[in-house]
Amino acid sequence: MFELCEKERNIKISLYIATHENDTLAAIVVLFRGNEATYLYGASSNNKRNLMAPYALQWKAMKDAKEMSCLSYDLFGIPPNEDPNHPMAGLYRFKTGFGGQIIHRPGTWDYRYKKYFYSLFNIAEALRKKLRDLRKKR
């Protein structure tokens, strides 16, 4: 992704990393294109959550977007509504906590190019989710 964006004139992609005392706490990838900035990916550690590293990274990226004359910063996707039982409820709270306007767009759909591999993927994904849920219960 970074190599592809390097070749484009009007596109810049940035990786932001938050660290504290040699611990990597969070990272995000933001795409800047024309007058729009879009948050594409992010991850954070449970280590030192009190430092709120993901918020600091988003704020830095938003400030950079403003410096690049971007008119919008898209946090790119939230659950359809505020449902505390939704598996991504925390993501909803995080992203809507910055304010801004919620825009509903059509979702994504899978195209089954090879049905056998698609079925294997779905089985693996279901197992991954069950394991995640078991770990959360502990």
XYZ file of N, CA and C in Angstrom:
414
model
N 0.830 -1.182 0.000
C 0.000 0.000 0.000
C 0.881 1.255 0.000
N 1.917 1.248 0.821
C 2.797 2.408 0.880
C 3.547 2.593 -0.435
N 3.980 1.484 -1.036
C 4.689 1.565 -2.315
C 3.783 2.097 -3.419
N 2.544 1.648 -3.447
C 1.605 2.124 -4.466
C 1.338 3.619 -4.306
N 1.154 4.063 -3.081
C 0.854 5.476 -2.839
C 2.053 6.361 -3.153
N 3.268 5.828 -2.982
C 4.476 6.593 -3.296
C 4.519 6.998 -4.756
N 3.946 6.167 -5.614
C 3.996 6.396 -7.058
C 2.964 7.419 -7.523
N 1.995 7.710 -6.676
C 0.931 8.646 -7.052
C 1.309 10.066 -6.651
N 1.031 11.002 -7.527
C 1.385 12.404 -7.278
C 0.558 13.039 -6.173
N -0.722 12.806 -6.187
C -1.645 13.539 -5.327
C -2.012 12.772 -4.048
N -1.250 11.732 -3.741
C -1.571 10.900 -2.584
C -0.372 10.826 -1.649
N -0.656 10.955 -0.371
C 0.375 10.754 0.650
C -0.208 9.802 1.680
N 0.598 8.882 2.142
C 0.154 7.956 3.181
C 1.151 8.042 4.335
N 0.623 8.068 5.549
C 1.498 8.223 6.719
C 1.195 7.172 7.775
N 2.252 6.712 8.396
C 2.159 5.799 9.530
C 2.527 6.595 10.775
N 1.620 6.606 11.738
C 1.846 7.290 13.009
C 2.000 6.220 14.088
N 3.013 6.378 14.920
C 3.269 5.402 15.981
C 3.428 6.139 17.304
N 2.706 5.696 18.314
C 2.817 6.273 19.655
C 3.635 5.334 20.531
N 4.662 5.896 21.158
C 5.499 5.105 22.071
C 5.640 5.851 23.394
N 5.947 5.087 24.420
C 6.222 5.666 25.740
C 7.194 4.752 26.449
N 8.324 5.306 26.845
C 9.358 4.536 27.550
C 9.660 3.217 26.838
N 9.936 3.295 25.563
C 10.288 2.147 24.713
C 9.147 1.155 24.492
N 7.940 1.487 24.899
C 6.778 0.633 24.634
C 5.989 1.229 23.474
N 5.696 0.415 22.473
C 4.811 0.848 21.390
C 3.386 0.674 21.878
N 2.632 1.774 21.883
C 1.279 1.760 22.443
C 0.190 1.714 21.377
N 0.430 2.340 20.240
C -0.601 2.391 19.202
C 0.027 2.814 17.886
N -0.677 2.523 16.807
C -0.246 2.960 15.477
C -1.484 3.136 14.604
N -1.411 4.105 13.688
C -2.488 4.303 12.720
C -1.878 4.583 11.345
N -2.664 4.301 10.309
C -2.293 4.614 8.934
C -3.348 5.571 8.399
N -2.885 6.700 7.854
C -3.789 7.728 7.338
C -3.401 8.060 5.905
N -4.412 8.139 5.051
C -4.237 8.474 3.640
C -4.667 9.914 3.422
N -3.815 10.700 2.775
C -4.127 12.088 2.435
C -4.229 12.172 0.913
N -5.386 12.594 0.436
C -5.591 12.687 -1.014
C -6.407 13.932 -1.306
N -5.812 14.831 -2.054
C -6.505 16.075 -2.354
C -6.832 16.808 -1.069
N -8.100 17.148 -0.898
C -8.485 17.876 0.312
C -9.166 16.970 1.340
N -8.884 15.666 1.241
C -9.468 14.703 2.179
C -8.377 13.861 2.838
N -8.586 13.567 4.103
C -7.721 12.636 4.828
C -8.609 11.496 5.332
N -8.116 10.277 5.234
C -8.895 9.115 5.649
C -8.051 8.204 6.540
N -8.572 7.930 7.719
C -7.955 6.980 8.649
C -8.291 5.583 8.131
N -7.265 4.824 7.764
C -7.494 3.508 7.170
C -7.392 2.364 8.171
N -6.327 2.350 8.952
C -6.072 1.231 9.856
C -5.517 1.751 11.177
N -5.742 0.979 12.209
C -5.168 1.323 13.490
C -5.146 0.131 14.418
N -4.267 0.196 15.375
C -4.181 -0.852 16.395
C -3.609 -0.221 17.658
N -3.996 -0.790 18.777
C -3.453 -0.292 20.030
C -3.257 -1.440 21.004
N -2.324 -1.223 21.899
C -1.998 -2.204 22.926
C -2.872 -1.948 24.150
N -3.055 -2.954 24.956
C -3.730 -2.751 26.237
C -2.770 -2.185 27.279
N -1.503 -2.144 26.926
C -0.471 -1.608 27.810
C -0.615 -0.080 27.906
N -0.636 0.445 29.111
C -0.691 1.888 29.370
C -1.887 2.561 28.696
N -3.036 1.926 28.769
C -4.252 2.483 28.164
C -4.563 3.876 28.710
N -4.166 4.113 29.951
C -4.449 5.404 30.587
C -3.802 6.582 29.849
N -2.798 6.317 29.020
C -2.141 7.394 28.270
C -2.938 7.786 27.015
N -3.921 6.994 26.662
C -4.839 7.295 25.560
C -4.107 7.563 24.239
N -3.155 6.719 23.931
C -2.333 6.877 22.729
C -3.148 6.960 21.432
N -4.208 6.144 21.259
C -4.969 6.262 20.008
C -5.561 7.661 19.797
N -5.986 8.303 20.868
C -6.525 9.658 20.759
C -5.430 10.635 20.329
N -4.252 10.485 20.917
C -3.136 11.370 20.566
C -2.762 11.210 19.094
N -2.758 9.979 18.608
C -2.419 9.753 17.196
C -3.453 10.370 16.267
N -4.728 10.174 16.586
C -5.778 10.751 15.741
C -5.671 12.278 15.750
N -5.442 12.857 16.898
C -5.334 14.312 16.993
C -4.167 14.814 16.152
N -3.022 14.127 16.219
C -1.854 14.505 15.417
C -2.182 14.409 13.929
N -2.833 13.328 13.520
C -3.184 13.159 12.110
C -4.171 14.237 11.664
N -5.110 14.592 12.535
C -6.071 15.651 12.199
C -5.361 16.994 12.040
N -4.402 17.269 12.907
C -3.638 18.514 12.790
C -2.818 18.522 11.498
N -2.220 17.381 11.149
C -1.474 17.285 9.894
C -2.402 17.494 8.696
N -3.601 16.930 8.773
C -4.571 17.099 7.686
C -4.908 18.578 7.505
N -5.077 19.257 8.594
C -5.385 20.696 8.530
C -4.215 21.448 7.892
N -2.979 21.104 8.288
C -1.801 21.746 7.696
C -1.705 21.494 6.202
N -2.212 20.356 5.739
C -2.188 20.020 4.309
C -3.422 20.554 3.584
N -4.170 21.402 4.251
C -5.373 22.028 3.682
C -6.497 21.043 3.394
N -6.531 19.946 4.116
C -7.645 19.013 3.963
C -8.902 19.634 4.562
N -10.010 19.420 3.896
C -11.287 19.943 4.365
C -12.045 18.926 5.204
N -11.636 17.658 5.110
C -12.322 16.630 5.892
C -11.328 15.585 6.375
N -11.705 14.951 7.479
C -10.942 13.840 8.052
C -11.950 12.732 8.311
N -11.847 11.664 7.559
C -12.804 10.562 7.622
C -12.263 9.471 8.543
N -12.988 9.187 9.621
C -12.579 8.125 10.542
C -12.983 6.748 10.045
N -13.673 6.680 8.935
C -13.843 5.479 8.114
C -14.484 4.287 8.817
N -15.714 4.420 9.148
C -16.472 3.257 9.543
C -16.729 3.076 11.017
N -18.004 2.933 11.334
C -18.463 2.644 12.686
C -19.651 1.695 12.570
N -20.045 1.068 13.659
C -21.277 0.271 13.624
C -22.457 1.171 13.227
N -23.539 0.592 12.737
C -24.649 1.401 12.215
C -25.327 2.304 13.237
N -25.255 1.948 14.514
C -25.860 2.796 15.546
C -25.168 2.535 16.884
N -25.553 3.330 17.868
C -24.949 3.197 19.192
C -25.633 2.064 19.946
N -25.008 0.896 19.907
C -25.552 -0.290 20.561
C -24.470 -0.835 21.491
N -24.656 -0.733 22.802
C -23.616 -1.196 23.729
C -23.329 -2.693 23.621
N -24.229 -3.454 23.010
C -24.013 -4.894 22.847
C -23.309 -5.248 21.544
N -23.118 -4.273 20.682
C -22.429 -4.529 19.416
C -20.966 -4.841 19.704
N -20.378 -5.815 19.017
C -18.974 -6.158 19.287
C -18.001 -5.006 19.054
N -18.430 -3.999 18.295
C -17.552 -2.858 18.034
C -18.074 -1.587 18.712
N -18.777 -1.747 19.829
C -19.337 -0.593 20.552
C -18.235 0.367 20.997
N -17.100 -0.161 21.403
C -15.988 0.689 21.822
C -15.475 1.546 20.677
N -15.431 0.971 19.492
C -15.007 1.717 18.309
C -15.997 2.845 18.012
N -17.273 2.573 18.176
C -18.299 3.596 17.971
C -18.070 4.772 18.929
N -17.860 4.459 20.213
C -17.630 5.515 21.209
C -16.360 6.311 20.895
N -15.309 5.586 20.522
C -14.032 6.239 20.220
C -14.190 7.229 19.067
N -14.735 6.766 17.966
C -14.801 7.614 16.773
C -15.826 8.738 16.905
N -16.967 8.459 17.497
C -17.962 9.533 17.635
C -17.553 10.534 18.708
N -16.634 10.161 19.574
C -16.157 11.063 20.612
C -15.416 12.271 20.067
N -14.987 12.210 18.817
C -14.310 13.341 18.193
C -15.303 14.358 17.639
N -16.585 14.037 17.692
C -17.585 14.928 17.098
C -17.697 14.617 15.620
N -18.094 15.576 14.865
C -18.188 15.375 13.429
C -19.551 14.849 13.015
N -19.661 14.575 11.763
C -20.927 14.147 11.166
C -20.850 12.659 10.813
N -21.878 11.921 11.171
C -21.957 10.504 10.790
C -22.586 10.421 9.409
N -21.899 9.741 8.512
C -22.403 9.536 7.157
C -22.575 8.038 6.952
N -23.779 7.608 6.627
C -24.031 6.186 6.372
C -23.808 5.903 4.889
N -22.974 4.912 4.633
C -22.678 4.503 3.260
C -23.035 3.037 3.109
N -23.174 2.577 1.875
C -23.429 1.140 1.685
C -22.272 0.331 2.253
N -22.576 -0.817 2.759
C -21.546 -1.681 3.329
C -20.735 -2.387 2.263
N -20.014 -3.389 2.683
C -19.213 -4.182 1.750
C -19.823 -5.569 1.628
N -19.556 -6.193 0.523
C -20.063 -7.527 0.266
C -18.921 -8.402 -0.212
N -19.011 -9.683 0.109
C -18.002 -10.634 -0.341
C -18.392 -11.181 -1.711
N -17.403 -11.298 -2.581
C -17.589 -11.972 -3.856
C -16.842 -13.287 -3.766
N -17.569 -14.386 -3.918
C -16.957 -15.715 -3.780
C -16.324 -16.117 -5.103
N -15.055 -15.807 -5.236
C -14.332 -16.145 -6.455
C -14.074 -17.647 -6.530
N -13.656 -18.231 -5.415
C -13.448 -19.683 -5.321
C -14.202 -20.150 -4.088
N -15.326 -20.802 -4.303
C -16.230 -21.153 -3.210
C -15.563 -22.010 -2.144
N -14.694 -22.929 -2.533
C -14.030 -23.800 -1.569
C -13.202 -22.974 -0.580
N -12.362 -22.073 -1.097
C -11.515 -21.254 -0.228
C -12.353 -20.272 0.589
N -13.414 -19.793 -0.004
C -14.310 -18.886 0.722
C -14.926 -19.616 1.913
N -15.343 -20.857 1.716
C -15.918 -21.654 2.803
C -14.876 -21.898 3.895
N -13.649 -22.228 3.498
C -12.571 -22.425 4.480
C -12.321 -21.149 5.276
N -12.311 -20.025 4.582
C -12.103 -18.753 5.259
C -13.213 -18.499 6.274
N -14.450 -18.725 5.896
C -15.574 -18.503 6.810
C -15.496 -19.403 8.037
N -15.088 -20.634 7.858
C -14.926 -21.554 8.989
C -13.814 -21.052 9.911
N -12.680 -20.651 9.315
C -11.562 -20.140 10.116
C -11.963 -18.871 10.864
N -12.717 -18.016 10.215
C -13.149 -16.765 10.856
C -14.105 -17.058 12.014
N -15.005 -18.003 11.835
C -15.931 -18.363 12.913
C -15.170 -18.933 14.111
N -14.160 -19.760 13.838
C -13.341 -20.311 14.922
C -12.560 -19.213 15.640
N -12.023 -18.278 14.876
C -11.280 -17.168 15.469
C -12.177 -16.363 16.407
N -13.398 -16.103 15.982
C -14.328 -15.331 16.812
C -14.707 -16.097 18.081
N -14.909 -17.411 17.961
C -15.236 -18.213 19.145
C -14.078 -18.193 20.136
N -12.856 -18.324 19.643
C -11.684 -18.271 20.522
C -11.563 -16.910 21.188
N -11.808 -15.847 20.431
C -11.763 -14.495 21.002
C -12.796 -14.350 22.113
N -14.008 -14.841 21.876
C -15.065 -14.740 22.881
C -14.730 -15.547 24.128
N -14.131 -16.717 23.938
C -13.717 -17.531 25.093
C -12.659 -16.805 25.916
N -11.716 -16.162 25.244
C -10.652 -15.429 25.951
C -11.233 -14.252 26.722
N -12.220 -13.591 26.148
C -12.843 -12.448 26.825
C -13.582 -12.870 28.101
N -14.129 -14.079 28.104
C -14.878 -14.561 29.254
C -13.970 -14.873 30.431
N -12.700 -15.137 30.161
C -11.748 -15.489 31.235
C -11.404 -14.339 32.089
